[in-house]
Short mmCIF file of C-alpha atoms and ligand atoms in Angstrom, two decimals:
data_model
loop_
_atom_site.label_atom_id
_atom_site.label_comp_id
_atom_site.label_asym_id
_atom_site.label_seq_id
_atom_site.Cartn_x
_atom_site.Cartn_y
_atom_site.Cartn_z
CA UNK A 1 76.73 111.97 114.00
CA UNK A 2 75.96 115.26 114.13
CA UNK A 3 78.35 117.72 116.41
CA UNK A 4 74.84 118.97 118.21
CA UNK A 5 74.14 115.51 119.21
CA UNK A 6 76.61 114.73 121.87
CA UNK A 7 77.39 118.59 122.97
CA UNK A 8 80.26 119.67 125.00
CA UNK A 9 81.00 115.87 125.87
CA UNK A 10 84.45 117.65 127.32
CA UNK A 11 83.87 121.80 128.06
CA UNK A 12 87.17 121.91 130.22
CA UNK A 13 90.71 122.41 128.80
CA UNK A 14 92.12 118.95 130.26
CA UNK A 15 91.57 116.68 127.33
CA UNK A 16 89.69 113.29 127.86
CA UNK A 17 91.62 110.35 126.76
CA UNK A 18 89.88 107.18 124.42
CA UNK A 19 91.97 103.84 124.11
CA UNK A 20 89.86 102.02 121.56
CA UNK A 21 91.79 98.49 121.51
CA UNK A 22 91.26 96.72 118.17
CA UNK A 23 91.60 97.92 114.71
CA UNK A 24 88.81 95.88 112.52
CA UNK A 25 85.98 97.12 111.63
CA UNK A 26 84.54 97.56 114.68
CA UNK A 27 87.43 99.56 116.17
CA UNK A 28 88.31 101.22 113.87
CA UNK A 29 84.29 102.66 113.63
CA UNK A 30 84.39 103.22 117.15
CA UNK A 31 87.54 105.69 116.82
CA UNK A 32 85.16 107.37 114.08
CA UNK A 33 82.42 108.51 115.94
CA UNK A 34 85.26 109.19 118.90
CA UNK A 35 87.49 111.64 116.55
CA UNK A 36 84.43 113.01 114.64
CA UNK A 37 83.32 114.40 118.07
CA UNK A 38 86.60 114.76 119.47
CA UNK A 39 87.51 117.82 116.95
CA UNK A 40 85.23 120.17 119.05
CA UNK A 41 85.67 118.49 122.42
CA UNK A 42 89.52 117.97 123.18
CA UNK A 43 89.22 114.40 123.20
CA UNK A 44 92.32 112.20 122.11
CA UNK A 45 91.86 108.93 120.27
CA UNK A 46 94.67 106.60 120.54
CA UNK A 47 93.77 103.21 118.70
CA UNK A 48 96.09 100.45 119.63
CA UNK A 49 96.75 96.89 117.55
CA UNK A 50 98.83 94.27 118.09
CA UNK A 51 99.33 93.70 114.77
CA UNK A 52 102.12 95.82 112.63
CA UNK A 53 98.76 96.98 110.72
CA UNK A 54 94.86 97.61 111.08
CA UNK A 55 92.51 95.51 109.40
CA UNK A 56 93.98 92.64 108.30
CA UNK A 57 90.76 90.13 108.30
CA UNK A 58 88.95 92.84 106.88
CA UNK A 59 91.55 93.32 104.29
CA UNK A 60 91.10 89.08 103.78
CA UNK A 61 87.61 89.54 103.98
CA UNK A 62 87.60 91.67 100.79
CA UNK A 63 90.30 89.10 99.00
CA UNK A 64 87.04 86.75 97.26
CA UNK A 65 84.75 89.78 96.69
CA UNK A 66 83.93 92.15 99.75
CA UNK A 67 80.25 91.71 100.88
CA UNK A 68 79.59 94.78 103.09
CA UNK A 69 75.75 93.93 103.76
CA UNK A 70 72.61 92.69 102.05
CA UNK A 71 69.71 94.86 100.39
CA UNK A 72 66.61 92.23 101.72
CA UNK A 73 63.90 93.93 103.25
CA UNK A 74 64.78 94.61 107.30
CA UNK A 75 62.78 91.94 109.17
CA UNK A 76 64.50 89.28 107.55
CA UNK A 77 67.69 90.76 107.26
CA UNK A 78 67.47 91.08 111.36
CA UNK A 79 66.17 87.24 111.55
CA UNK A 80 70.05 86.66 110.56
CA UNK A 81 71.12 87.16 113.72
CA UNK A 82 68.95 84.50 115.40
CA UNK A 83 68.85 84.09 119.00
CA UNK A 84 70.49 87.47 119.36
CA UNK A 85 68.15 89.54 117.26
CA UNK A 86 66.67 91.49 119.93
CA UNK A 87 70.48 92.92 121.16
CA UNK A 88 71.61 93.43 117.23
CA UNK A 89 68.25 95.36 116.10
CA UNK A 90 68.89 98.26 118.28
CA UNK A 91 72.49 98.77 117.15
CA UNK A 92 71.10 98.31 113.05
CA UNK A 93 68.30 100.60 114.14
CA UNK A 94 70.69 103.65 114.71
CA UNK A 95 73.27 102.21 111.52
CA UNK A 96 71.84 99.36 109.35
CA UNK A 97 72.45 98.45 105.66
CA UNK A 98 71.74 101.76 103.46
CA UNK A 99 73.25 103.52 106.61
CA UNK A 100 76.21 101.57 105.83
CA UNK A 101 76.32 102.35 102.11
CA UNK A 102 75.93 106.22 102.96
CA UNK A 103 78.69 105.91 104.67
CA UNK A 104 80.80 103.78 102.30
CA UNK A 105 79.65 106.41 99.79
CA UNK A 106 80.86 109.30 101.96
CA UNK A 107 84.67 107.40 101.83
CA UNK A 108 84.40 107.89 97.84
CA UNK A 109 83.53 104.10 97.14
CA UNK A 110 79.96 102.96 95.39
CA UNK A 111 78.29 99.91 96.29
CA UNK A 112 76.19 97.88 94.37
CA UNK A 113 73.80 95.41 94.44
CA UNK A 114 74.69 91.47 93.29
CA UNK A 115 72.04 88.94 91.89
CA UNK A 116 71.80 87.47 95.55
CA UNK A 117 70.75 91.13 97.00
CA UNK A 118 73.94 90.95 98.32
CA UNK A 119 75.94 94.11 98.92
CA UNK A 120 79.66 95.06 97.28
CA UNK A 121 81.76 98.03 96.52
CA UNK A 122 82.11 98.13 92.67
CA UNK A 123 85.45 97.38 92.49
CA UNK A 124 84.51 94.54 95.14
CA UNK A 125 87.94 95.41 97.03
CA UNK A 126 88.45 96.36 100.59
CA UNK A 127 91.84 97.79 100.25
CA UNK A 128 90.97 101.18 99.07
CA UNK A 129 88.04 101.15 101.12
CA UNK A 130 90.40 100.77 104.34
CA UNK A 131 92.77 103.36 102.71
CA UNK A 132 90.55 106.12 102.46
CA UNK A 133 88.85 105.32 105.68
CA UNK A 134 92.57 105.21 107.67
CA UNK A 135 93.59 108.70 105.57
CA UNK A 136 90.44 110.29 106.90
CA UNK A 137 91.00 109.18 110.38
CA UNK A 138 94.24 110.33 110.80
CA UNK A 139 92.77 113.25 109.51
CA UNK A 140 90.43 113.56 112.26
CA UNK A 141 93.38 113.31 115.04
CA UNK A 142 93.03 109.43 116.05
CA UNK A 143 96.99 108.00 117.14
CA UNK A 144 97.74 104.56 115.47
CA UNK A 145 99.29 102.39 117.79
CA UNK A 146 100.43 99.77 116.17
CA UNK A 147 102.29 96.25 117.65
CA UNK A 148 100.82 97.51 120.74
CA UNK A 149 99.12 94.00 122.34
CA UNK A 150 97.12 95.05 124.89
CA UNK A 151 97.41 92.31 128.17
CA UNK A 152 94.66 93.32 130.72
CA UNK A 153 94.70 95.86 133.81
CA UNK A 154 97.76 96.26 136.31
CA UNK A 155 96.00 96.51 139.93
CA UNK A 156 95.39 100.62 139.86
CA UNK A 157 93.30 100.33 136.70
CA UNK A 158 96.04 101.19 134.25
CA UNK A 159 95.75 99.72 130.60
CA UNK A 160 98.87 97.44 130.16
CA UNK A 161 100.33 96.71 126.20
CA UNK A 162 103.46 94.83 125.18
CA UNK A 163 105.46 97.20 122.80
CA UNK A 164 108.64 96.75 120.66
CA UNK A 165 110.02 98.80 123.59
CA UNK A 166 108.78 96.55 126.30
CA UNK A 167 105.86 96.81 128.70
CA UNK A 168 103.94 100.02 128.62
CA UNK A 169 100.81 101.00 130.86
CA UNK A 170 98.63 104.25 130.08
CA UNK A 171 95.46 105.11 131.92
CA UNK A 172 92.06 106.46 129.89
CA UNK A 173 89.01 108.04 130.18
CA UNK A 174 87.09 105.36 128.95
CA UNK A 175 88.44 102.15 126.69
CA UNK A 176 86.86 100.61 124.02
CA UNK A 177 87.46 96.81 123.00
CA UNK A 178 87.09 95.49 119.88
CA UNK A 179 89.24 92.52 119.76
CA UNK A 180 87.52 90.17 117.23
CA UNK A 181 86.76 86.62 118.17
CA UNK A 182 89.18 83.74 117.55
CA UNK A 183 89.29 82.66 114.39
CA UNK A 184 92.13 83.64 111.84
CA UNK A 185 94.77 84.24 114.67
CA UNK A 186 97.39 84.87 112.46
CA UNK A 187 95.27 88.19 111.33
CA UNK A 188 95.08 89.48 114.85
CA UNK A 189 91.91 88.38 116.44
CA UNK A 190 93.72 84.91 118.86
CA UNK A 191 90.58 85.15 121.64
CA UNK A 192 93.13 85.81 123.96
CA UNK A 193 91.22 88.94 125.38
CA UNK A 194 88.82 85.88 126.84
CA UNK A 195 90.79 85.06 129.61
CA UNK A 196 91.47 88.37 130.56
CA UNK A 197 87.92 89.70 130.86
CA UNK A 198 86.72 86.36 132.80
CA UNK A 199 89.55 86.92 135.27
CA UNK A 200 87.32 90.34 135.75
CA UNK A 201 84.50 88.38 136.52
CA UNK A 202 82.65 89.55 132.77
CA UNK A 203 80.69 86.69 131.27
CA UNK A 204 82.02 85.42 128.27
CA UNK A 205 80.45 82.73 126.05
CA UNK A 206 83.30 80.19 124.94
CA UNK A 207 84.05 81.08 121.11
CA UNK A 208 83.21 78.15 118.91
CA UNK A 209 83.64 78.05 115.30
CA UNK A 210 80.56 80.09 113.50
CA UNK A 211 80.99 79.48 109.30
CA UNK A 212 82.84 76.53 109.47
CA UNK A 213 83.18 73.11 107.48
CA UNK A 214 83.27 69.80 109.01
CA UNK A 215 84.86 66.82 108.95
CA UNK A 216 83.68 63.84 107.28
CA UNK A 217 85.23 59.92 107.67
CA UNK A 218 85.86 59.73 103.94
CA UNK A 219 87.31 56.48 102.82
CA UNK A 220 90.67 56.76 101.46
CA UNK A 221 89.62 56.40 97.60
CA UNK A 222 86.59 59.09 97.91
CA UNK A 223 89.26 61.81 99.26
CA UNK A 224 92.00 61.09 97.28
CA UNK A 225 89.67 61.53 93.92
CA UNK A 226 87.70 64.31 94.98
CA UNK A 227 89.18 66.58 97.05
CA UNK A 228 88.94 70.06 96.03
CA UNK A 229 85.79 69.63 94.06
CA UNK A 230 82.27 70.89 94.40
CA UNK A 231 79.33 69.35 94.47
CA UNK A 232 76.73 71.27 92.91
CA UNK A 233 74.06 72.37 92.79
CA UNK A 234 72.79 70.27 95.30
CA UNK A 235 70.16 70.66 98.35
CA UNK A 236 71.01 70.39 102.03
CA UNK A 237 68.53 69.75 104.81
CA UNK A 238 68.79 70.18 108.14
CA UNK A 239 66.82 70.64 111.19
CA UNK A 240 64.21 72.69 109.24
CA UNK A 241 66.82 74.52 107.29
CA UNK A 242 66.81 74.01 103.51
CA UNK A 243 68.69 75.26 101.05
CA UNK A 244 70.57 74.90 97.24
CA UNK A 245 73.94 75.65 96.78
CA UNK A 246 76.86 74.20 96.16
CA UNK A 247 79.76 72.69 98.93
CA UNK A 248 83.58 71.81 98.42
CA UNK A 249 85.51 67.67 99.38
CA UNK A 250 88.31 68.49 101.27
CA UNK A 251 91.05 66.28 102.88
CA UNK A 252 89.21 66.35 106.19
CA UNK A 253 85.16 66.68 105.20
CA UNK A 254 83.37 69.63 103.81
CA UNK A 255 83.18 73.16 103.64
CA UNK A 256 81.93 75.98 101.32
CA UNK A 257 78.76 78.41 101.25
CA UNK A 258 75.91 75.91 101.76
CA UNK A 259 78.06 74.22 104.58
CA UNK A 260 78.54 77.80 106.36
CA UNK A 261 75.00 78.50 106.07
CA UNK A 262 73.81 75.57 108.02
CA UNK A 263 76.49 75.76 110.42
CA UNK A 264 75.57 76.85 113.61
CA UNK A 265 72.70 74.11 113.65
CA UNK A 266 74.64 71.75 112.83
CA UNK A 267 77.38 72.31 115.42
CA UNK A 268 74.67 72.93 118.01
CA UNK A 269 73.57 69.36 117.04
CA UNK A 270 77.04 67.84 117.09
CA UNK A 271 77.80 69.16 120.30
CA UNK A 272 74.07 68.00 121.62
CA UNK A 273 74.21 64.37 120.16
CA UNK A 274 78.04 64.00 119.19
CA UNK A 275 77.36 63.77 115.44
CA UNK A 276 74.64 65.42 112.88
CA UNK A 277 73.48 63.72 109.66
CA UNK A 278 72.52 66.02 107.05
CA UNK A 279 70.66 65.29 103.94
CA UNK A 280 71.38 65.80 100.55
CA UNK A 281 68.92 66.06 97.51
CA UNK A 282 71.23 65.11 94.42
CA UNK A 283 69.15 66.37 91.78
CA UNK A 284 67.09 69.42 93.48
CA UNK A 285 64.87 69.95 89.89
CA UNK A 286 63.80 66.63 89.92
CA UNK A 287 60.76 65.35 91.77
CA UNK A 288 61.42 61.68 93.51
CA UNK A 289 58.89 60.89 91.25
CA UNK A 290 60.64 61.44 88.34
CA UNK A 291 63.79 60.17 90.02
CA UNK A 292 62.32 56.90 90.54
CA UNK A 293 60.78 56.35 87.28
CA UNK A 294 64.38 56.88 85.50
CA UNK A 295 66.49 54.96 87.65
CA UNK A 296 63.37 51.82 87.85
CA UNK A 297 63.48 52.33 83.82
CA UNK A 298 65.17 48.80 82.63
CA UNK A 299 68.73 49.51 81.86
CA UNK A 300 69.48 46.09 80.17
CA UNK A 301 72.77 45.14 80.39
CA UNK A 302 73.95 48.45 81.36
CA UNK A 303 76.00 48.98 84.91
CA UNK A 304 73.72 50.79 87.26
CA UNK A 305 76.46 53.43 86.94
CA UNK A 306 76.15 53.99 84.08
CA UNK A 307 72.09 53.67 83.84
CA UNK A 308 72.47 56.82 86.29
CA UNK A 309 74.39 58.67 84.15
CA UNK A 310 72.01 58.65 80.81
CA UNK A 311 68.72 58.19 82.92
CA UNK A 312 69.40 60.73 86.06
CA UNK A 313 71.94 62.71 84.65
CA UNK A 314 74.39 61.93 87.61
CA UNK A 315 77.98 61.03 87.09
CA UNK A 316 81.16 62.11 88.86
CA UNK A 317 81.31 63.18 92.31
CA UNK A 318 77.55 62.88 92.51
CA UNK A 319 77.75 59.07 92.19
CA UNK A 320 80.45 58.42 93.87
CA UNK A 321 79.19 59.85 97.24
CA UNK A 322 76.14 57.59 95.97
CA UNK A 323 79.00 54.62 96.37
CA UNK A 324 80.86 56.09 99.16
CA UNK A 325 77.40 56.28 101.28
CA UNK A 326 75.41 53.44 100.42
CA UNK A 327 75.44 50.01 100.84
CA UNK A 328 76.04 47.73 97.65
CA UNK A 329 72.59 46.19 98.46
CA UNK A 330 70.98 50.34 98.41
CA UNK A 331 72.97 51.27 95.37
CA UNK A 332 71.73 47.74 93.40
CA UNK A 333 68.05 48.81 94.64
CA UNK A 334 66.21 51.13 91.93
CA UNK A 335 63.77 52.56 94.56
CA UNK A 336 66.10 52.78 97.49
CA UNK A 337 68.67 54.49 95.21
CA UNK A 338 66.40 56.10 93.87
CA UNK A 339 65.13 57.28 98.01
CA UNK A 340 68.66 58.17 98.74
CA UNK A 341 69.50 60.51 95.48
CA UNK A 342 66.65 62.54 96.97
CA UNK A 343 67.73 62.18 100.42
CA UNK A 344 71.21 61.01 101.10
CA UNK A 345 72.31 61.09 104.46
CA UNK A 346 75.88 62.21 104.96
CA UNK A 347 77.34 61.97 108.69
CA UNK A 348 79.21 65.17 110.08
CA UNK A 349 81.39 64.31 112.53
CA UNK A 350 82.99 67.23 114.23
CA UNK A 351 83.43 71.17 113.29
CA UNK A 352 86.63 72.07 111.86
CA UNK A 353 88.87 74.32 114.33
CA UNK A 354 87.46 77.63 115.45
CA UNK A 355 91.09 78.95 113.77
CA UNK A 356 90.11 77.79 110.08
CA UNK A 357 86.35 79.46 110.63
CA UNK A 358 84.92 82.64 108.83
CA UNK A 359 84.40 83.90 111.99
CA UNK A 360 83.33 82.99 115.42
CA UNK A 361 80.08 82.71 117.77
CA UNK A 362 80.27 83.24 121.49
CA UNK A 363 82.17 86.21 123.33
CA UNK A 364 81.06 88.87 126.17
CA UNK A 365 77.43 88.28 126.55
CA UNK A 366 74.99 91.12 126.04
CA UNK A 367 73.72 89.98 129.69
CA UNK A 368 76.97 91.73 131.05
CA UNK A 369 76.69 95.02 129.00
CA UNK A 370 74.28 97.68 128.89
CA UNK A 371 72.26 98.78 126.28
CA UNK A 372 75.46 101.26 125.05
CA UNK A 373 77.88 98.02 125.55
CA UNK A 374 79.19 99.24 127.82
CA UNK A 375 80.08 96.50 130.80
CA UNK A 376 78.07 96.31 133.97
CA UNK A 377 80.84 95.48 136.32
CA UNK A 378 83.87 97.87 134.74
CA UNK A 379 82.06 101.31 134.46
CA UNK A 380 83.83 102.79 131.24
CA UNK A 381 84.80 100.10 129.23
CA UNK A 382 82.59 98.87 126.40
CA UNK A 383 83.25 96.39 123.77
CA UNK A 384 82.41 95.52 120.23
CA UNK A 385 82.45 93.80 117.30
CA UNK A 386 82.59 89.89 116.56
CA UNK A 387 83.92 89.63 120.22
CA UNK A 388 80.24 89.98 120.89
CA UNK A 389 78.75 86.73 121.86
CA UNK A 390 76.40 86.97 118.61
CA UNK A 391 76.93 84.78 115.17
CA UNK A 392 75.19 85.39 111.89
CA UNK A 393 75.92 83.78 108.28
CA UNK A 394 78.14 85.09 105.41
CA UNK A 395 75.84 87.50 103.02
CA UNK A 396 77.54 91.01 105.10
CA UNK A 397 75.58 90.63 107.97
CA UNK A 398 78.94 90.16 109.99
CA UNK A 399 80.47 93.02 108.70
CA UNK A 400 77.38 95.48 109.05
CA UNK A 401 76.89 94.20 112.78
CA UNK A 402 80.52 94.71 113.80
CA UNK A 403 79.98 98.75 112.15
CA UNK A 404 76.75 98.89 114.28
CA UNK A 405 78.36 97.95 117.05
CA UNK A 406 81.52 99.79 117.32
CA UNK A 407 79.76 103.05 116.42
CA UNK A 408 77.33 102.05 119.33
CA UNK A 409 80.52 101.87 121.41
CA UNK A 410 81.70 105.00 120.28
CA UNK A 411 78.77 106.77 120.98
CA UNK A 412 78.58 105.02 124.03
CA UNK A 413 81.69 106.15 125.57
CA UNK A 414 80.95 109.64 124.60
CA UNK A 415 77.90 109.66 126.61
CA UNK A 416 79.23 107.93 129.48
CA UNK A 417 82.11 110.62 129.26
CA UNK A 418 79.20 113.80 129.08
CA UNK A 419 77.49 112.33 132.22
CA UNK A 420 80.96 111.86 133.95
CA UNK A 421 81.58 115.47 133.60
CA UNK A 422 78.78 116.67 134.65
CA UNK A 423 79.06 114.90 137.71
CA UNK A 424 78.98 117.89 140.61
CA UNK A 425 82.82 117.44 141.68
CA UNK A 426 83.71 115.96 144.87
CA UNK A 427 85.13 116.56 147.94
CA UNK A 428 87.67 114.10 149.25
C1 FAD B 1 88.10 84.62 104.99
C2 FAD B 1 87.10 85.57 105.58
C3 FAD B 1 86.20 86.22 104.76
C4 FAD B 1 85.23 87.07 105.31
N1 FAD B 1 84.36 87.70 104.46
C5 FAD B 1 83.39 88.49 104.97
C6 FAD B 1 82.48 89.17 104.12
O1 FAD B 1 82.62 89.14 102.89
N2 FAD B 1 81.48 89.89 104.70
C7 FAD B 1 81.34 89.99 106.05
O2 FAD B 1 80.39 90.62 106.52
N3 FAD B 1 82.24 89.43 106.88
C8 FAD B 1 83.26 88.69 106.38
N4 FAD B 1 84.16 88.10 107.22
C9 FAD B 1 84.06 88.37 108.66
C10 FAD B 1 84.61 89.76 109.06
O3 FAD B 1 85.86 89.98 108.44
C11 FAD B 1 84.75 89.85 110.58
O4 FAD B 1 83.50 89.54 111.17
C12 FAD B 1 85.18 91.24 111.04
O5 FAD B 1 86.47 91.56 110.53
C13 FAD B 1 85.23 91.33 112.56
O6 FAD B 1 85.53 92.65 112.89
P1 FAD B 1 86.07 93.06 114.32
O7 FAD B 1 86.47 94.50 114.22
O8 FAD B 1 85.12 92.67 115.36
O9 FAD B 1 87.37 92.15 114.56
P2 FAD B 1 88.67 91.94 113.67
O10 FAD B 1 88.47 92.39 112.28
O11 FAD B 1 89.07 90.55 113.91
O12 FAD B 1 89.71 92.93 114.34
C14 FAD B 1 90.17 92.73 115.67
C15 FAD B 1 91.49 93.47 115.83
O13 FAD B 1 91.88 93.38 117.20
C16 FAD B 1 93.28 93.17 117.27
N5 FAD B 1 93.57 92.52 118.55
C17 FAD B 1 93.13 91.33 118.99
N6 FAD B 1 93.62 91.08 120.23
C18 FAD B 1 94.39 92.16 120.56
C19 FAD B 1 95.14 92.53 121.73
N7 FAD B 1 95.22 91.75 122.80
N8 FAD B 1 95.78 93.70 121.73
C20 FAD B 1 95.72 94.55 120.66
N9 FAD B 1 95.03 94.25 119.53
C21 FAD B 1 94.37 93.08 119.50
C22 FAD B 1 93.58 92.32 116.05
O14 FAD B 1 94.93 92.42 115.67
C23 FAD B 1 92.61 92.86 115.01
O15 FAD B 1 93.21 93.88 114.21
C24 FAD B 1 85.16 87.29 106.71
C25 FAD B 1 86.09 86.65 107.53
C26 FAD B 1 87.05 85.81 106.99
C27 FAD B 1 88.03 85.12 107.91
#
């Protein structure tokens, strides 16, 4: 942001004070835009976490290869976001992808460009990303505040934290949240913010698991061979989404890329109908054409097992979910085995906790904010980040959605703070 944009946000000598609660990504961008403006304007940036450090999921986040965001072209890159497109396009309007890597650059870290479009710092770490963005904070003037949980409002509008030296209350000229959602807990982000903010009469959407896997009823002797392994490449369909990729067994059901990426449909559907059946195509480069002429082919004496494995190529996990789904009558029948390698229906029973989820949907709806988040019935506090009631797959689209938002915040606050003081003052 340029230092013209927001000018003389504070002209007086009394500095204004910023609690932004909440050091992810979100937060911690929110304190950006707050200090960047707050060396000219005697403004004061105090960050608080309850944690005894910032950024722990997003440190996690960076543990398998950080994705910041995705190169595709904008329209579908916005589609992401699904039902809340139209509230995330303004906020990637003013900071979306290549605003993103600007910025990433400015911090001294390149990005690149994967095979999937997807976007990564070269070194695909997030630690010295978060280093050199915490150094240049500081820099800037924000306080850290850390094992500082914040725990709501006492009655005159103060902000109340537990502290290692008990309760503390300080009063701000505008707060920002940016508390996460609820999965993870142990990072930071427990939802318990939720119950606070509804006590306040601010509409939030309950957090459910966004990303998740699912469990399965595996019989005993499918889990105890195969969990841990993938099953790839194979094809999911669902409710009109279809896609190759590749999923993990675990001891409770499934989980993995091409699990998260259906997700949300599929608990939507669970939670409509009390179960979802997906389908899987075993052999996506095959047509069921072909599939059906090599497993009809006459296999002699041979076990049908083994028939699959020379004709169809499919052995191992692959035909043992054949086993674990099917009848015996559908596995001894060429064309209905045949049918179900194409198509095999596997039963999802429940998601896995919102705890064990890449991250979560629901949170304060965009219904109770306005368009600078900041919320309709408690002038001066605005929120941001994945406590947002918005979900979007893995591929950086969370990430790059939590930046928009907390530098929306930021900038939000700042203009709520110029209009403030321009207020004519008034008489008691
Ligand atoms: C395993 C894993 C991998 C991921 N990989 C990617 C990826 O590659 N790309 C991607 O885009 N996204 C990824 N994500 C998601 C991404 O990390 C999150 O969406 C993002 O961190 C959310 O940012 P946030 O700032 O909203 O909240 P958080 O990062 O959750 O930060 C919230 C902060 O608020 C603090 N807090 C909460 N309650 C209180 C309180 N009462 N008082 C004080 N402080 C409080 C917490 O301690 C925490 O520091 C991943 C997530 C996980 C779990």
């Amino acid at each position: 942001m340029s230092p013209h944009q927001i000018n003389a946000v504070n002209s007086s000598h009394t500095p204004l004070h910023v609690a932004v609660i909440g050091g992810g990504p979100a937060g911690l961008m929110a304190a950006e835009v707050l200090s960047r403006e707050g060396a000219h304007s005697n403004i004061k940036v105090d960050l608080f976490d309850a944690m005894p450090s910032v950024g722990r999921k997003f440190l996690l986040a960076g543990k398998g290869g950080m994705n910041l965001t995705h190169s595709e072209a904008s329209t579908l890159f916005l589609s992401r976001y699904g039902k809340r497109q139209a509230f995330i396009e303004p906020l990637l309007e003013a900071f979306g992808p290549d605003d993103l890597r600007l910025w990433v650059q400015e911090l001294g870290i390149d990005t690149f460009v994967g095979s999937s479009g997807r976007v990564f710092p070269t070194d695909m770490k997030a630690a010295p990303l978060l280093r050199a963005w915490l150094h240049r904070l500081r820099s800037t003037g924000v306080s850290f505040h850390v094992r500082h949980r914040w725990l709501g409002w006492t009655a005159d509008g103060a902000m109340r934290f537990a502290s290692p030296a008990g309760e503390v209350t300080r009063t701000f000229d505008a707060v920002i949240l940016a508390l996460g959602g609820g999965s993870w807990a142990r990072l930071g982000s427990d939802g318990t913010w939720v119950p606070i903010l509804q006590s306040r009469q601010i509409d939030v959407a309950a957090l459910k698991p966004s990303n998740c896997g699912f469990n399965v009823a595996w019989s005993t002797h499918f889990r105890e061979r195969f969990v841990g392994q993938p099953l790839k490449s194979v094809a999911l369909s669902f409710a009109g989404f279809e896609r190759q990729g590749e999923f993990v067994v675990t001891e409770t059901g499934v989980e993995g890329s091409l699990i998260y990426a259906a997700s949300a449909a599929i608990r939507d559907a669970i939670e409509a109908s009390g179960c979802a059946r997906v389908l899987l195509d075993l052999t996506p480069g095959k047509s069921l054409e072909r599939v059906i002429k090599e497993v009809a082919h006459p296999r002699g004496s041979r076990s049908m097992s083994s028939h699959l494995q020379s004709r169809a190529g499919i052995t191992g996990i692959k035909a043992s979910l054949l086993r674990e789904v099917l009848s015996s009558d559908d596995f001894a029948d060429p064309m209905r085995l045949a049918a179900s390698i194409k198509a095999l229906p596997l039963t999802l029973l429940s998601p896995r906790p919102l705890d064990e989820a890449i991250s979560s949907a629901g949170g304060v709806t965009f219904e109770s904010m306005d368009t600078r988040l900041m919320l309709k019935a408690m002038p001066g506090v605005f929120c941001a980040g994945e406590m947002l009631d918005w979900e979007a797959p893995t591929g950086g689209y969370l990430l790059t959605a939590c930046f928009a938002s907390g530098r929306a915040a930021g900038l939000g606050a700042l203009a709520w703070m110029t209009r403030k003081h321009r207020e004519p003052a008034r008489c008691g």
